[in-house]
Amino acid sequence: MPGTGSDDDYVRRAFGAAARLLDVELIAVEPTADLIPGFIRALDAAAREHAVVLVGGVSIGAVTALRWALDRQAAHTGTCAGVLAALPPWSGEPSGSLAAASARLTADSIERDGLDATIATMVSTSPEWLGVELSRSWRAQSRDLVAQLRAASQCVAPTPDEISTLTVPLAITAAVDDPLHPRDIAEKWSAAAPCAEVVDVGLTQWGTDPSVLGTSCARAWLRLSAAQESEPARRL
């Protein structure tokens, strides 16, 4: 699942190589106007079609992936094999998060000044690769973009107490130099989960090669899964 204002095109680039590495089918979810419920509908449909789902996402997509995994676990469905979480933006309430504030301010700007003016301002203050990427995805999502931004900015992420109940591996890719996706949030998620790993990437690194986000998560998940499988043997 993509981050706020992003789309399924980016998910294919971020997780396509990871899916090939893990030899799994990639289902790149296209965002809808209601965003989070739309993501959940897509995940539920995937779970009905496939016996086991390895769920993942970027930013608000990572939040939704983790929330869905926890909900499926609570329902005792057993359909989730793990979570690939790239660039987690916050934990618990979104208040105080720069990512949530940025989503609100962008929505305000679009409503006040229009999409073209907002894009022009964003491009003038962003690295070239980010300006190109967001210009593309914001225009692609223009009809529903404001609604998506506001929905994301109000989303409550899983808390450490909730994450502590997760029974499947949680593989996290963290940005070491992105203020919208602070590394300490990735550390907070990892510290709370019983089976988790954080892999660090730089902003320019994943900005110019989105596949780094997915492959870093995938390799961490493989290590975690192997360790989790060997744990019962160590207890015998």
PDB file of C-alpha atoms in Angstrom, residues 60-168:
ATOM      1  CA  ILE A  60       0.489   5.472   6.025  1.00  0.00           C
ATOM      2  CA  GLY A  61       0.466   2.221   4.035  1.00  0.00           C
ATOM      3  CA  ALA A  62       2.804   0.751   6.649  1.00  0.00           C
ATOM      4  CA  VAL A  63       0.472   1.941   9.412  1.00  0.00           C
ATOM      5  CA  THR A  64      -2.469   0.240   7.713  1.00  0.00           C
ATOM      6  CA  ALA A  65      -0.475  -2.935   7.096  1.00  0.00           C
ATOM      7  CA  LEU A  66       0.433  -3.235  10.767  1.00  0.00           C
ATOM      8  CA  ARG A  67      -3.101  -2.414  11.905  1.00  0.00           C
ATOM      9  CA  TRP A  68      -4.568  -5.035   9.562  1.00  0.00           C
ATOM     10  CA  ALA A  69      -2.113  -7.675  10.751  1.00  0.00           C
ATOM     11  CA  LEU A  70      -3.033  -6.985  14.368  1.00  0.00           C
ATOM     12  CA  ASP A  71      -6.760  -7.087  13.590  1.00  0.00           C
ATOM     13  CA  ARG A  72      -6.451 -10.375  11.670  1.00  0.00           C
ATOM     14  CA  GLN A  73      -4.473 -11.830  14.549  1.00  0.00           C
ATOM     15  CA  ALA A  74      -7.122 -10.740  17.055  1.00  0.00           C
ATOM     16  CA  ALA A  75      -9.769 -12.401  14.882  1.00  0.00           C
ATOM     17  CA  HIS A  76      -7.706 -15.640  14.890  1.00  0.00           C
ATOM     18  CA  THR A  77      -7.743 -15.857  11.086  1.00  0.00           C
ATOM     19  CA  GLY A  78      -4.084 -16.840  10.706  1.00  0.00           C
ATOM     20  CA  THR A  79      -3.785 -15.361   7.220  1.00  0.00           C
ATOM     21  CA  CYS A  80      -0.894 -12.922   7.799  1.00  0.00           C
ATOM     22  CA  ALA A  81       2.714 -14.122   7.508  1.00  0.00           C
ATOM     23  CA  GLY A  82       4.360 -10.866   8.455  1.00  0.00           C
ATOM     24  CA  VAL A  83       4.523  -7.110   7.997  1.00  0.00           C
ATOM     25  CA  LEU A  84       6.884  -5.179   5.721  1.00  0.00           C
ATOM     26  CA  ALA A  85       6.776  -1.618   7.044  1.00  0.00           C
ATOM     27  CA  ALA A  86       8.655   1.048   5.101  1.00  0.00           C
ATOM     28  CA  LEU A  87       9.058   4.504   6.664  1.00  0.00           C
ATOM     29  CA  PRO A  88       6.588   4.366   9.576  1.00  0.00           C
ATOM     30  CA  PRO A  89       5.411   7.951  10.228  1.00  0.00           C
ATOM     31  CA  TRP A  90       4.058   7.870  13.796  1.00  0.00           C
ATOM     32  CA  SER A  91       2.755   5.682  16.608  1.00  0.00           C
ATOM     33  CA  GLY A  92      -0.631   6.124  18.253  1.00  0.00           C
ATOM     34  CA  GLU A  93      -2.295   9.510  17.747  1.00  0.00           C
ATOM     35  CA  PRO A  94      -0.987  11.621  14.832  1.00  0.00           C
ATOM     36  CA  SER A  95      -0.717  14.778  16.935  1.00  0.00           C
ATOM     37  CA  GLY A  96       2.838  16.098  16.883  1.00  0.00           C
ATOM     38  CA  SER A  97       3.750  14.207  13.711  1.00  0.00           C
ATOM     39  CA  LEU A  98       5.361  16.267  10.947  1.00  0.00           C
ATOM     40  CA  ALA A  99       3.972  13.843   8.358  1.00  0.00           C
ATOM     41  CA  ALA A 100       0.405  14.344   9.599  1.00  0.00           C
ATOM     42  CA  ALA A 101       0.888  18.117   9.748  1.00  0.00           C
ATOM     43  CA  SER A 102       2.309  18.118   6.214  1.00  0.00           C
ATOM     44  CA  ALA A 103      -0.730  16.212   4.935  1.00  0.00           C
ATOM     45  CA  ARG A 104      -3.101  18.705   6.556  1.00  0.00           C
ATOM     46  CA  LEU A 105      -1.198  21.716   5.239  1.00  0.00           C
ATOM     47  CA  THR A 106      -1.058  20.274   1.731  1.00  0.00           C
ATOM     48  CA  ALA A 107      -4.815  19.658   1.763  1.00  0.00           C
ATOM     49  CA  ASP A 108      -5.376  23.227   2.979  1.00  0.00           C
ATOM     50  CA  SER A 109      -3.135  24.589   0.221  1.00  0.00           C
ATOM     51  CA  ILE A 110      -4.905  22.642  -2.524  1.00  0.00           C
ATOM     52  CA  GLU A 111      -8.304  23.884  -1.359  1.00  0.00           C
ATOM     53  CA  ARG A 112      -7.055  27.455  -1.011  1.00  0.00           C
ATOM     54  CA  ASP A 113      -4.648  27.852  -3.928  1.00  0.00           C
ATOM     55  CA  GLY A 114      -5.398  24.964  -6.269  1.00  0.00           C
ATOM     56  CA  LEU A 115      -3.411  21.878  -7.217  1.00  0.00           C
ATOM     57  CA  ASP A 116      -1.084  23.517  -9.736  1.00  0.00           C
ATOM     58  CA  ALA A 117       0.026  26.253  -7.319  1.00  0.00           C
ATOM     59  CA  THR A 118       0.516  23.718  -4.528  1.00  0.00           C
ATOM     60  CA  ILE A 119       2.609  21.501  -6.761  1.00  0.00           C
ATOM     61  CA  ALA A 120       4.712  24.472  -7.844  1.00  0.00           C
ATOM     62  CA  THR A 121       5.422  25.393  -4.219  1.00  0.00           C
ATOM     63  CA  MET A 122       6.256  21.789  -3.341  1.00  0.00           C
ATOM     64  CA  VAL A 123       8.642  21.444  -6.288  1.00  0.00           C
ATOM     65  CA  SER A 124      10.463  24.661  -5.376  1.00  0.00           C
ATOM     66  CA  THR A 125      11.259  23.388  -1.867  1.00  0.00           C
ATOM     67  CA  SER A 126      11.910  19.683  -2.572  1.00  0.00           C
ATOM     68  CA  PRO A 127      14.758  17.578  -3.940  1.00  0.00           C
ATOM     69  CA  GLU A 128      14.368  17.114  -7.690  1.00  0.00           C
ATOM     70  CA  TRP A 129      13.415  13.439  -7.462  1.00  0.00           C
ATOM     71  CA  LEU A 130      10.732  14.146  -4.864  1.00  0.00           C
ATOM     72  CA  GLY A 131       9.282  17.019  -6.880  1.00  0.00           C
ATOM     73  CA  VAL A 132       9.020  14.779  -9.949  1.00  0.00           C
ATOM     74  CA  GLU A 133       7.478  11.892  -8.013  1.00  0.00           C
ATOM     75  CA  LEU A 134       4.890  13.924  -6.112  1.00  0.00           C
ATOM     76  CA  SER A 135       3.971  16.011  -9.158  1.00  0.00           C
ATOM     77  CA  ARG A 136       3.129  12.774 -10.960  1.00  0.00           C
ATOM     78  CA  SER A 137       1.250  11.070  -8.136  1.00  0.00           C
ATOM     79  CA  TRP A 138      -0.630  14.160  -6.941  1.00  0.00           C
ATOM     80  CA  ARG A 139      -1.945  14.768 -10.449  1.00  0.00           C
ATOM     81  CA  ALA A 140      -2.836  11.086 -10.791  1.00  0.00           C
ATOM     82  CA  GLN A 141      -4.770  11.255  -7.489  1.00  0.00           C
ATOM     83  CA  SER A 142      -6.118  14.800  -8.012  1.00  0.00           C
ATOM     84  CA  ARG A 143      -9.805  13.918  -7.771  1.00  0.00           C
ATOM     85  CA  ASP A 144      -9.500  12.300  -4.336  1.00  0.00           C
ATOM     86  CA  LEU A 145      -6.224  13.807  -3.122  1.00  0.00           C
ATOM     87  CA  VAL A 146      -7.608  16.248  -0.543  1.00  0.00           C
ATOM     88  CA  ALA A 147      -9.835  13.585   1.010  1.00  0.00           C
ATOM     89  CA  GLN A 148      -6.900  11.158   1.135  1.00  0.00           C
ATOM     90  CA  LEU A 149      -4.610  13.715   2.759  1.00  0.00           C
ATOM     91  CA  ARG A 150      -7.164  14.558   5.446  1.00  0.00           C
ATOM     92  CA  ALA A 151      -7.912  10.879   6.119  1.00  0.00           C
ATOM     93  CA  ALA A 152      -4.233  10.086   6.512  1.00  0.00           C
ATOM     94  CA  SER A 153      -3.610  13.046   8.820  1.00  0.00           C
ATOM     95  CA  GLN A 154      -6.281  11.755  11.224  1.00  0.00           C
ATOM     96  CA  CYS A 155      -5.282   8.079  11.201  1.00  0.00           C
ATOM     97  CA  VAL A 156      -4.428   6.566  14.589  1.00  0.00           C
ATOM     98  CA  ALA A 157      -1.484   4.172  14.274  1.00  0.00           C
ATOM     99  CA  PRO A 158      -0.958   1.117  16.486  1.00  0.00           C
ATOM    100  CA  THR A 159       0.510   1.921  19.901  1.00  0.00           C
ATOM    101  CA  PRO A 160       3.509   0.125  21.436  1.00  0.00           C
ATOM    102  CA  ASP A 161       1.148  -1.822  23.697  1.00  0.00           C
ATOM    103  CA  GLU A 162      -0.783  -3.066  20.667  1.00  0.00           C
ATOM    104  CA  ILE A 163       2.395  -3.828  18.716  1.00  0.00           C
ATOM    105  CA  SER A 164       3.666  -5.909  21.647  1.00  0.00           C
ATOM    106  CA  THR A 165       0.959  -8.494  20.867  1.00  0.00           C
ATOM    107  CA  LEU A 166       2.112  -9.041  17.266  1.00  0.00           C
ATOM    108  CA  THR A 167       3.075 -12.667  16.686  1.00  0.00           C
ATOM    109  CA  VAL A 168       4.409 -12.430  13.123  1.00  0.00           C
TER     110      VAL A 168
END
